Coordinates of C-alpha atoms in Angstrom, one line a residue:
X1 CA 66.7 -79.4 28.0
X2 CA 65.1 -76.9 30.3
X3 CA 64.3 -73.2 30.1
X4 CA 63.2 -72.1 26.6
X5 CA 65.4 -69.1 27.0
X6 CA 68.3 -71.4 26.3
X7 CA 66.9 -72.3 22.9
X8 CA 65.8 -68.8 21.8
X9 CA 68.0 -68.9 18.8
X10 CA 66.3 -72.0 17.5
X11 CA 62.9 -70.3 16.8
X12 CA 63.7 -69.6 13.1
X13 CA 64.9 -73.2 12.6
X14 CA 61.7 -74.6 14.2
X15 CA 59.5 -72.5 11.9
X16 CA 61.6 -73.6 8.9
X17 CA 60.8 -77.2 9.8
X18 CA 57.1 -76.4 9.5
X19 CA 57.7 -74.5 6.2
X20 CA 59.6 -77.4 4.7
X21 CA 56.9 -79.9 5.7
X22 CA 54.1 -77.7 4.3
X23 CA 54.9 -78.2 0.6
X24 CA 54.8 -82.1 0.6
X25 CA 51.8 -82.2 2.9
X26 CA 49.7 -79.7 0.8
X27 CA 50.7 -81.5 -2.4
X28 CA 49.2 -84.7 -1.2
X29 CA 45.8 -83.2 -0.1
X30 CA 43.9 -83.7 -3.4
X31 CA 44.4 -87.5 -3.5
X32 CA 45.2 -88.6 0.0
X33 CA 42.9 -90.5 2.3
X34 CA 40.9 -88.0 4.2
X35 CA 41.4 -90.1 7.3
X36 CA 43.7 -93.2 7.5
X37 CA 42.5 -95.3 10.5
X38 CA 45.8 -97.3 10.2
X39 CA 47.6 -94.1 11.3
X40 CA 45.8 -94.1 14.7
X41 CA 48.7 -96.2 16.1
X42 CA 50.7 -93.0 15.9
X43 CA 48.6 -91.5 18.7
X44 CA 50.7 -93.5 21.2
X45 CA 53.6 -91.2 20.3
X46 CA 51.6 -88.2 21.6
X47 CA 51.1 -89.8 25.0
X48 CA 53.2 -90.9 28.0
X49 CA 54.0 -89.1 31.2
X50 CA 54.9 -85.4 31.1
X51 CA 58.7 -85.3 30.4
X52 CA 60.9 -84.1 33.3
X53 CA 63.5 -82.9 30.9
X54 CA 62.1 -82.0 27.4
X55 CA 63.4 -83.2 24.1
X56 CA 64.2 -79.7 22.9
X57 CA 62.7 -77.4 20.4
X58 CA 63.6 -79.1 17.1
X59 CA 63.0 -82.7 18.3
X60 CA 59.5 -81.9 19.6
X61 CA 58.5 -80.0 16.5
X62 CA 59.9 -82.8 14.2
X63 CA 57.8 -85.3 16.2
X64 CA 54.7 -83.3 15.9
X65 CA 55.1 -82.8 12.2
X66 CA 55.8 -86.5 11.7
X67 CA 52.7 -87.6 13.6
X68 CA 50.4 -84.8 12.5
X69 CA 51.1 -85.1 8.7
X70 CA 50.4 -88.8 8.9
X71 CA 47.5 -89.1 11.4
X72 CA 45.6 -85.8 11.1
X73 CA 42.3 -85.8 9.3
X74 CA 42.7 -84.0 6.0
X75 CA 39.8 -81.7 6.7
X76 CA 41.4 -78.9 4.7
X77 CA 41.4 -81.1 1.6
X78 CA 38.9 -81.2 -1.3
X79 CA 37.2 -84.5 -0.3
X80 CA 36.2 -83.5 3.3
X81 CA 32.4 -83.0 3.1
X82 CA 31.5 -83.7 6.7
X83 CA 29.8 -81.1 8.8
X84 CA 30.3 -77.7 7.1
X85 CA 34.0 -77.2 7.0
X86 CA 36.0 -75.1 4.6
X87 CA 39.7 -75.3 4.0
X88 CA 42.2 -72.5 4.4
X89 CA 43.0 -70.5 1.3
X90 CA 46.8 -70.0 0.6
X91 CA 46.6 -66.4 1.7
X92 CA 44.6 -67.2 4.9
X93 CA 46.9 -70.1 5.8
X94 CA 50.0 -68.0 5.4
X95 CA 48.5 -65.1 7.4
X96 CA 47.6 -67.6 10.2
X97 CA 51.3 -68.3 10.5
X98 CA 51.9 -64.5 10.6
X99 CA 49.3 -64.4 13.4
X100 CA 51.3 -66.9 15.5
X101 CA 54.5 -65.1 14.6
X102 CA 53.3 -61.7 15.8
X103 CA 51.2 -63.2 18.7
X104 CA 49.1 -60.0 19.1
X105 CA 46.7 -59.4 22.0
X106 CA 43.6 -58.2 20.1
X107 CA 41.1 -57.4 22.9
X108 CA 42.5 -54.1 24.1
X109 CA 43.6 -51.3 21.8
X110 CA 46.5 -50.4 24.2
X111 CA 47.9 -53.9 23.8
X112 CA 47.8 -53.8 19.9
X113 CA 46.5 -50.9 17.9
X114 CA 47.6 -52.9 14.9
X115 CA 45.3 -55.9 15.7
X116 CA 42.4 -53.5 16.5
X117 CA 42.8 -51.7 13.2
X118 CA 43.0 -55.0 11.3
X119 CA 39.8 -56.2 13.0
X120 CA 38.0 -52.9 12.2
X121 CA 38.9 -53.1 8.6
X122 CA 37.9 -56.7 8.1
X123 CA 34.6 -56.2 9.8
X124 CA 33.9 -53.3 7.5
X125 CA 34.8 -55.5 4.5
X126 CA 32.6 -58.3 5.7
X127 CA 29.6 -56.0 6.1
X128 CA 30.2 -54.8 2.6
X129 CA 30.5 -58.4 1.2
X130 CA 27.2 -59.4 2.9
X131 CA 25.3 -56.1 2.1
X132 CA 24.9 -55.1 5.8
X133 CA 24.7 -51.5 6.8
X134 CA 28.1 -50.0 7.8
X135 CA 26.5 -48.7 11.0
X136 CA 26.1 -52.1 12.5
X137 CA 28.3 -53.0 15.5
X138 CA 30.5 -56.0 14.9
X139 CA 33.1 -58.2 16.5
X140 CA 35.1 -61.4 15.6
X141 CA 34.5 -64.5 17.6
X142 CA 36.0 -68.0 17.7
X143 CA 33.1 -69.7 16.0
X144 CA 29.4 -69.4 14.9
X145 CA 28.4 -70.8 18.4
X146 CA 30.3 -67.9 20.0
X147 CA 28.8 -65.5 17.5
X148 CA 25.2 -66.8 18.3
X149 CA 26.1 -66.5 22.0
X150 CA 27.1 -62.9 21.5
X151 CA 24.1 -62.0 19.4
X152 CA 21.6 -63.6 21.8
X153 CA 23.3 -62.0 24.8
X154 CA 22.7 -58.7 23.1
X155 CA 19.1 -59.7 22.5
X156 CA 18.7 -60.8 26.1
X157 CA 20.1 -57.4 27.3
X158 CA 17.6 -55.6 25.0
X159 CA 14.7 -57.7 26.2
X160 CA 15.6 -57.1 29.9
X161 CA 15.7 -53.4 29.2
X162 CA 12.1 -53.6 28.0
X163 CA 11.3 -54.9 31.5
X164 CA 13.3 -52.2 33.2
X165 CA 16.2 -54.4 34.2
X166 CA 19.9 -54.1 33.5
X167 CA 20.6 -57.8 33.2
X168 CA 24.4 -57.3 32.9
X169 CA 24.5 -55.8 36.4
X170 CA 21.6 -57.5 38.1
X171 CA 21.0 -60.8 36.4
X172 CA 17.8 -62.6 35.5
X173 CA 16.2 -62.8 38.9
X174 CA 12.7 -61.5 38.8
X175 CA 12.4 -61.5 35.1
X176 CA 10.0 -63.8 33.2
X177 CA 11.3 -66.4 30.8
X178 CA 12.8 -65.0 27.6
X179 CA 10.4 -65.9 24.8
X180 CA 12.3 -67.3 21.7
X181 CA 10.6 -68.4 18.5
X182 CA 12.0 -70.2 15.6
X183 CA 11.3 -72.6 12.7
X184 CA 12.3 -76.3 12.9
X185 CA 15.6 -75.2 11.2
X186 CA 17.0 -73.7 14.3
X187 CA 20.6 -74.9 14.9
X188 CA 21.7 -76.5 18.2
X189 CA 24.3 -73.8 18.6
X190 CA 21.4 -71.4 19.4
X191 CA 20.1 -73.7 22.0
X192 CA 23.6 -74.0 23.5
X193 CA 23.9 -70.2 23.6
X194 CA 20.5 -69.9 25.4
X195 CA 21.7 -72.6 27.8
X196 CA 24.9 -70.7 28.6
X197 CA 22.9 -67.4 29.0
X198 CA 20.6 -69.0 31.6
X199 CA 17.6 -68.7 29.4
X200 CA 17.1 -72.5 28.9
X201 CA 18.2 -74.8 26.0
X202 CA 14.7 -76.2 25.5
X203 CA 12.7 -73.0 25.8
X204 CA 12.6 -72.2 22.1
X205 CA 9.1 -72.4 20.7
X206 CA 9.3 -74.1 17.3
X207 CA 6.7 -72.9 14.8
X208 CA 7.0 -75.4 11.9
X209 CA 4.4 -76.4 9.3
X210 CA 5.9 -79.8 8.3
X211 CA 8.3 -82.4 9.3
X212 CA 11.1 -80.7 7.3
X213 CA 10.9 -77.8 9.8
X214 CA 9.7 -75.1 7.4
X215 CA 8.4 -72.1 9.3
X216 CA 4.7 -71.6 10.0
X217 CA 4.4 -67.8 9.7
X218 CA 0.8 -67.8 10.9
X219 CA 1.6 -70.0 14.0
X220 CA 4.5 -67.7 14.8
X221 CA 2.3 -64.6 14.5
X222 CA -0.3 -66.2 16.9
X223 CA 2.5 -66.9 19.3
X224 CA 3.7 -63.3 19.2
X225 CA 0.2 -62.1 19.9
X226 CA -0.1 -64.5 22.8
X227 CA 3.3 -63.3 24.2
X228 CA 2.1 -59.7 24.0
X229 CA 5.5 -58.3 24.8
X230 CA 9.2 -58.3 23.6
X231 CA 10.4 -61.6 22.1
X232 CA 13.3 -63.0 20.1
X233 CA 12.8 -64.6 16.6
X234 CA 15.7 -66.8 15.3
X235 CA 15.9 -67.2 11.5
X236 CA 18.1 -69.8 9.9
X237 CA 20.0 -68.8 6.8
X238 CA 21.2 -72.2 5.7
X239 CA 19.7 -75.3 7.5
X240 CA 22.4 -78.0 8.0
X241 CA 20.5 -81.0 6.6
X242 CA 19.3 -79.6 3.3
X243 CA 20.7 -76.1 3.1
X244 CA 17.3 -74.5 3.0
X245 CA 16.5 -71.0 4.3
X246 CA 13.9 -69.4 6.5
X247 CA 12.1 -66.5 4.7
X248 CA 14.0 -63.7 6.4
X249 CA 11.9 -60.8 4.9
X250 CA 8.7 -62.4 6.2
X251 CA 10.2 -62.9 9.6
X252 CA 11.5 -59.3 9.6
X253 CA 7.9 -58.1 8.9
X254 CA 6.7 -60.1 12.0
X255 CA 9.6 -58.6 14.1
X256 CA 8.7 -55.1 13.1
X257 CA 5.0 -55.6 13.6
X258 CA 5.3 -57.0 17.1
X259 CA 8.5 -55.3 18.3
X260 CA 10.6 -58.5 18.4
X261 CA 14.3 -58.9 18.0
X262 CA 15.2 -60.7 14.8
X263 CA 18.4 -62.8 14.9
X264 CA 19.7 -64.4 11.8
X265 CA 22.0 -67.4 12.1
X266 CA 23.9 -67.4 8.9
X267 CA 26.8 -69.6 9.7
X268 CA 27.3 -70.6 6.1
X269 CA 24.2 -69.4 4.3
X270 CA 25.1 -65.8 4.9
X271 CA 27.7 -66.2 2.1
X272 CA 24.9 -66.4 -0.4
X273 CA 24.8 -62.6 -0.1
X274 CA 28.1 -62.4 -1.9
X275 CA 26.6 -63.8 -5.1
X276 CA 24.1 -61.8 -7.2
X277 CA 22.4 -65.1 -8.3
X278 CA 22.0 -66.4 -4.8
X279 CA 21.5 -63.3 -2.8
X280 CA 17.7 -63.7 -2.9
X281 CA 18.1 -66.5 -0.4
X282 CA 19.0 -64.0 2.3
X283 CA 16.7 -61.2 1.2
X284 CA 15.9 -59.0 4.1
X285 CA 19.1 -59.7 6.0
X286 CA 19.8 -56.0 6.4
X287 CA 16.6 -55.7 8.4
X288 CA 17.8 -58.1 11.2
X289 CA 18.8 -56.9 14.6
X290 CA 21.7 -59.4 14.7
X291 CA 23.4 -61.6 12.1
X292 CA 26.1 -64.2 12.6
X293 CA 28.5 -66.1 10.3
X294 CA 31.3 -68.6 10.4
X295 CA 34.7 -67.8 8.9
X296 CA 36.1 -71.3 9.0
X297 CA 33.2 -72.4 6.9
X298 CA 32.8 -70.7 3.6
X299 CA 35.3 -67.9 4.1
X300 CA 37.9 -70.6 4.1
X301 CA 40.1 -69.3 6.9
X302 CA 41.6 -71.5 9.6
X303 CA 39.9 -72.4 12.8
X304 CA 38.8 -70.5 14.9
X305 CA 36.8 -67.8 13.2
X306 CA 33.3 -66.4 13.5
X307 CA 31.7 -63.0 13.4
X308 CA 28.6 -61.2 14.6
X309 CA 26.9 -58.0 13.5
X310 CA 24.4 -56.1 15.7
X311 CA 22.2 -53.2 14.5
X312 CA 22.4 -51.3 17.8
X313 CA 26.2 -51.0 18.1
X314 CA 25.9 -49.5 21.6
X315 CA 24.2 -52.5 23.1
X316 CA 27.3 -54.7 22.6
X317 CA 29.3 -52.6 25.0
X318 CA 26.4 -52.6 27.5
X319 CA 26.1 -56.4 27.3
X320 CA 29.9 -57.2 27.5
X321 CA 31.7 -54.1 28.7
X322 CA 32.4 -52.5 32.1
X323 CA 35.7 -54.2 33.0
X324 CA 35.5 -52.7 36.5
X325 CA 39.3 -53.3 37.0
X326 CA 41.7 -50.4 37.5
X327 CA 44.4 -51.9 35.2
X328 CA 42.0 -52.3 32.3
X329 CA 40.4 -49.5 30.1
X330 CA 37.7 -47.6 31.9
X331 CA 34.7 -45.4 31.1
X332 CA 36.9 -42.6 29.9
X333 CA 38.8 -44.7 27.3
X334 CA 37.8 -43.6 23.8
X335 CA 39.6 -46.4 21.9
X336 CA 37.8 -49.3 20.4
X337 CA 38.4 -52.3 22.6
X338 CA 36.9 -55.5 21.0
X339 CA 37.3 -57.4 24.2
X340 CA 34.4 -55.3 25.6
X341 CA 32.1 -56.1 22.7
X342 CA 32.0 -59.9 23.0
X343 CA 32.5 -62.7 25.5
X344 CA 36.3 -63.0 25.1
X345 CA 38.8 -60.8 26.9
X346 CA 41.9 -62.7 25.8
X347 CA 41.7 -62.8 22.0
X348 CA 43.9 -64.0 19.2
X349 CA 44.4 -61.6 16.3
X350 CA 42.1 -63.7 14.1
X351 CA 41.4 -60.7 11.8
X352 CA 44.8 -61.3 10.1
X353 CA 43.8 -64.4 8.0
X354 CA 40.5 -62.8 7.1
X355 CA 42.3 -59.6 6.0
X356 CA 44.8 -61.6 3.9
X357 CA 42.2 -63.7 2.1
X358 CA 39.8 -60.8 1.4
X359 CA 42.7 -58.7 0.2
X360 CA 44.0 -61.5 -1.9
X361 CA 40.8 -62.6 -3.7
X362 CA 38.4 -59.8 -3.2
X363 CA 34.7 -59.7 -3.8
X364 CA 34.9 -61.3 -7.3
X365 CA 37.0 -64.2 -6.0
X366 CA 34.6 -65.1 -3.3
X367 CA 31.6 -64.7 -5.6
X368 CA 33.3 -67.1 -8.0
X369 CA 34.1 -69.7 -5.3
X370 CA 30.6 -69.6 -3.8
X371 CA 28.9 -70.0 -7.2
X372 CA 31.3 -72.8 -8.2
X373 CA 30.4 -74.7 -5.1
X374 CA 26.7 -74.1 -5.8
X375 CA 27.3 -75.5 -9.3
X376 CA 29.1 -78.5 -7.8
X377 CA 26.2 -79.2 -5.4
X378 CA 23.8 -79.0 -8.3
X379 CA 26.0 -81.4 -10.3
X380 CA 26.0 -83.9 -7.4
X381 CA 22.2 -83.7 -7.3
X382 CA 22.1 -84.6 -11.0
X383 CA 24.4 -87.5 -10.4
X384 CA 22.1 -88.7 -7.6
X385 CA 19.0 -88.4 -9.7
X386 CA 20.5 -90.2 -12.6
X387 CA 21.6 -93.1 -10.5
X388 CA 19.1 -95.9 -10.0
X389 CA 20.4 -96.7 -6.5
X390 CA 20.5 -93.1 -5.1
X391 CA 17.6 -90.9 -4.0
X392 CA 17.6 -87.1 -3.7
X393 CA 15.6 -86.1 -0.5
X394 CA 15.6 -82.3 -0.8
X395 CA 16.1 -79.8 -3.6
X396 CA 19.6 -78.2 -3.6
X397 CA 19.4 -74.6 -2.4
X398 CA 23.1 -73.7 -1.9
X399 CA 25.9 -76.1 -1.0
X400 CA 24.4 -79.0 0.9
X401 CA 23.1 -82.1 -0.9
X402 CA 20.7 -84.3 1.1
X403 CA 20.4 -87.8 -0.4
X404 CA 20.5 -91.5 0.4
X405 CA 21.5 -94.8 -1.0
X406 CA 18.2 -96.5 -2.1
X407 CA 18.5 -100.3 -2.8
X408 CA 17.1 -101.8 -6.0
X409 CA 14.2 -104.2 -5.7
X410 CA 15.1 -107.6 -4.4
X411 CA 16.0 -110.1 -7.1
X412 CA 13.2 -112.5 -8.2
X413 CA 12.7 -115.3 -5.7
X414 CA 14.6 -113.5 -2.9
X415 CA 12.5 -112.6 0.1
X416 CA 15.2 -110.7 2.0
X417 CA 14.2 -107.0 2.3
X418 CA 16.6 -104.3 3.4
X419 CA 16.1 -101.7 6.2
X420 CA 17.0 -98.6 4.2
X421 CA 17.7 -96.5 7.3
X422 CA 20.1 -99.1 8.7
X423 CA 21.7 -99.5 5.3
X424 CA 22.5 -95.8 5.2
X425 CA 23.7 -95.8 8.7
X426 CA 26.2 -98.5 7.8
X427 CA 27.2 -96.7 4.6
X428 CA 27.9 -93.6 6.6
X429 CA 30.0 -95.4 9.2
X430 CA 31.9 -97.3 6.4
X431 CA 32.6 -94.1 4.5
X432 CA 34.3 -92.6 7.5
X433 CA 36.3 -95.8 8.1
X434 CA 37.2 -96.1 4.4
X435 CA 38.6 -92.6 4.3
X436 CA 38.6 -91.9 0.6
X437 CA 35.9 -89.3 1.0
X438 CA 34.4 -87.9 4.3
X439 CA 30.7 -87.2 4.9
X440 CA 28.2 -87.8 7.6
X441 CA 24.7 -89.0 8.1
X442 CA 21.7 -87.2 9.5
X443 CA 17.9 -87.9 9.9
X444 CA 15.9 -85.8 7.4
X445 CA 12.1 -86.0 7.5
X446 CA 12.4 -89.3 9.4
X447 CA 14.8 -90.9 7.0
X448 CA 18.5 -91.6 7.5
X449 CA 20.4 -89.6 4.9
X450 CA 23.8 -88.5 3.7
X451 CA 24.4 -84.7 3.6
X452 CA 27.8 -83.7 2.1
X453 CA 28.5 -79.9 2.3
X454 CA 30.6 -78.4 -0.4
X455 CA 32.5 -75.4 0.9
X456 CA 36.2 -76.2 0.4
X457 CA 38.0 -74.0 -2.1
X458 CA 40.0 -77.0 -3.5
X459 CA 37.0 -79.1 -4.4
X460 CA 36.4 -79.8 -8.1
X461 CA 33.9 -81.7 -10.2
X462 CA 36.2 -84.7 -10.2
X463 CA 35.9 -84.8 -6.4
X464 CA 32.1 -84.7 -6.6
X465 CA 32.0 -87.5 -9.2
X466 CA 34.4 -89.5 -7.0
X467 CA 32.2 -88.9 -4.0
X468 CA 29.1 -90.3 -5.8
X469 CA 31.1 -93.3 -7.0
X470 CA 32.4 -94.2 -3.6
X471 CA 28.9 -93.9 -2.0
X472 CA 27.5 -96.2 -4.7
X473 CA 30.4 -98.7 -4.4
X474 CA 30.1 -98.9 -0.6
X475 CA 26.4 -98.9 -0.7
X476 CA 26.2 -101.8 -3.2
X477 CA 28.7 -103.8 -1.1
X478 CA 26.8 -103.3 2.2
X479 CA 23.5 -104.0 0.5
X480 CA 24.8 -107.3 -0.8
X481 CA 26.0 -108.2 2.7
X482 CA 22.6 -107.4 4.2
X483 CA 20.9 -109.6 1.6
X484 CA 23.3 -112.4 2.3
X485 CA 25.3 -112.1 -0.9
X486 CA 28.9 -111.4 0.0
X487 CA 30.2 -111.5 -3.6
X488 CA 31.7 -108.4 -5.3
X489 CA 28.9 -105.8 -6.0
X490 CA 30.7 -103.3 -8.1
X491 CA 34.1 -102.1 -9.2
X492 CA 36.0 -99.9 -6.8
X493 CA 36.3 -96.3 -8.2
X494 CA 39.7 -95.1 -9.3
X495 CA 41.5 -93.3 -6.5

């Protein structure tokens, strides 16, 4: 095989191979192992030297399907609770195939007016869903990290303007350090964004009143008085370990009082705005200068998908525009070019899956899903509190449940105590190796904990009950091993 031109007629057949594999794969998602370590041996089939003569279109696609459907992590399934990862709704998944089929260039209107119009529509729908003013500027990004980068780049541009500097043209030389304030909930992606922007990963001034990271409003106000100039406040809507929220309204008051830029990182917590019963968690969101969210989390669209909204729409073009290349749109171009509103110039038409899923399920569908997931998180918290060997470490606010396995007192006459942190570390590692459910560990208030996040549209109450049963089964077994008793601890839950 050689030039793909020789196999141009095989494109429909290759797509048909994927379509035929989709049904059987999707049907297995509810009950399959989230990850099967035994399938790792298949990775060898991905390697080897670069072929001199390829295997051809159909053979290569067949091989990828064979390896992928057996060895890939079932992160789109209902029992993947690690990190904060949603699945892909049927409409979003199909539209993602359409995105690849059409292969649109979405950064420049002249390349694809269709992709530009689709992005404009979905950004308007998202602002409506989240209760943000329609006047906000907006752009789609590959992720929440890119969204935070975009928002903080706009904040940096605004801040430099206050010092009489056009940072896009002249850089940071001669400027003081950008002052950034946050609670202990601030996500590492914001630090990464500041690192990329040349403002320093470790320059955030954390104002927290306890070891959970809750914001100290008085300390933040004192810091703003001390700064005596423009600053940036980062608010977290949905902290990753417990799902808790910063008080956005109170931080907006501070920002207005001291002329600061308020950025709200709402990677998954922003979706609380879609539910009347949960919207209070993001009260004041419409007062922020910038807001970010993550589509491949609770919107349940395929990777990669993020979005950012900025109050001053014009500042996005000043921070990212000015191509200064004769073959690209110039100052006289009146069309909307999304590549000039964010860090990407070459951009996939990621609006299409968002358009399809919002068109398919609408406001009421997303409200129902978000409230169902909140109910499931509350249900898991009840299971934890009812179990003698589990301990809830934080109240459930939205979709994250922070808890740990807590061993029973040692039997009479047995002096062997158990390191609870080490026990939970081992439980977390074993859960990932076991593969029936998937969730990670963290350290919350100095204690090693489990923190499943429930954001997948497929997840049901049965999956939540299974999760609790698997944790208790693995926990009891490892506890017994640590006490020197290797006998069976409990029955294995039904698959």
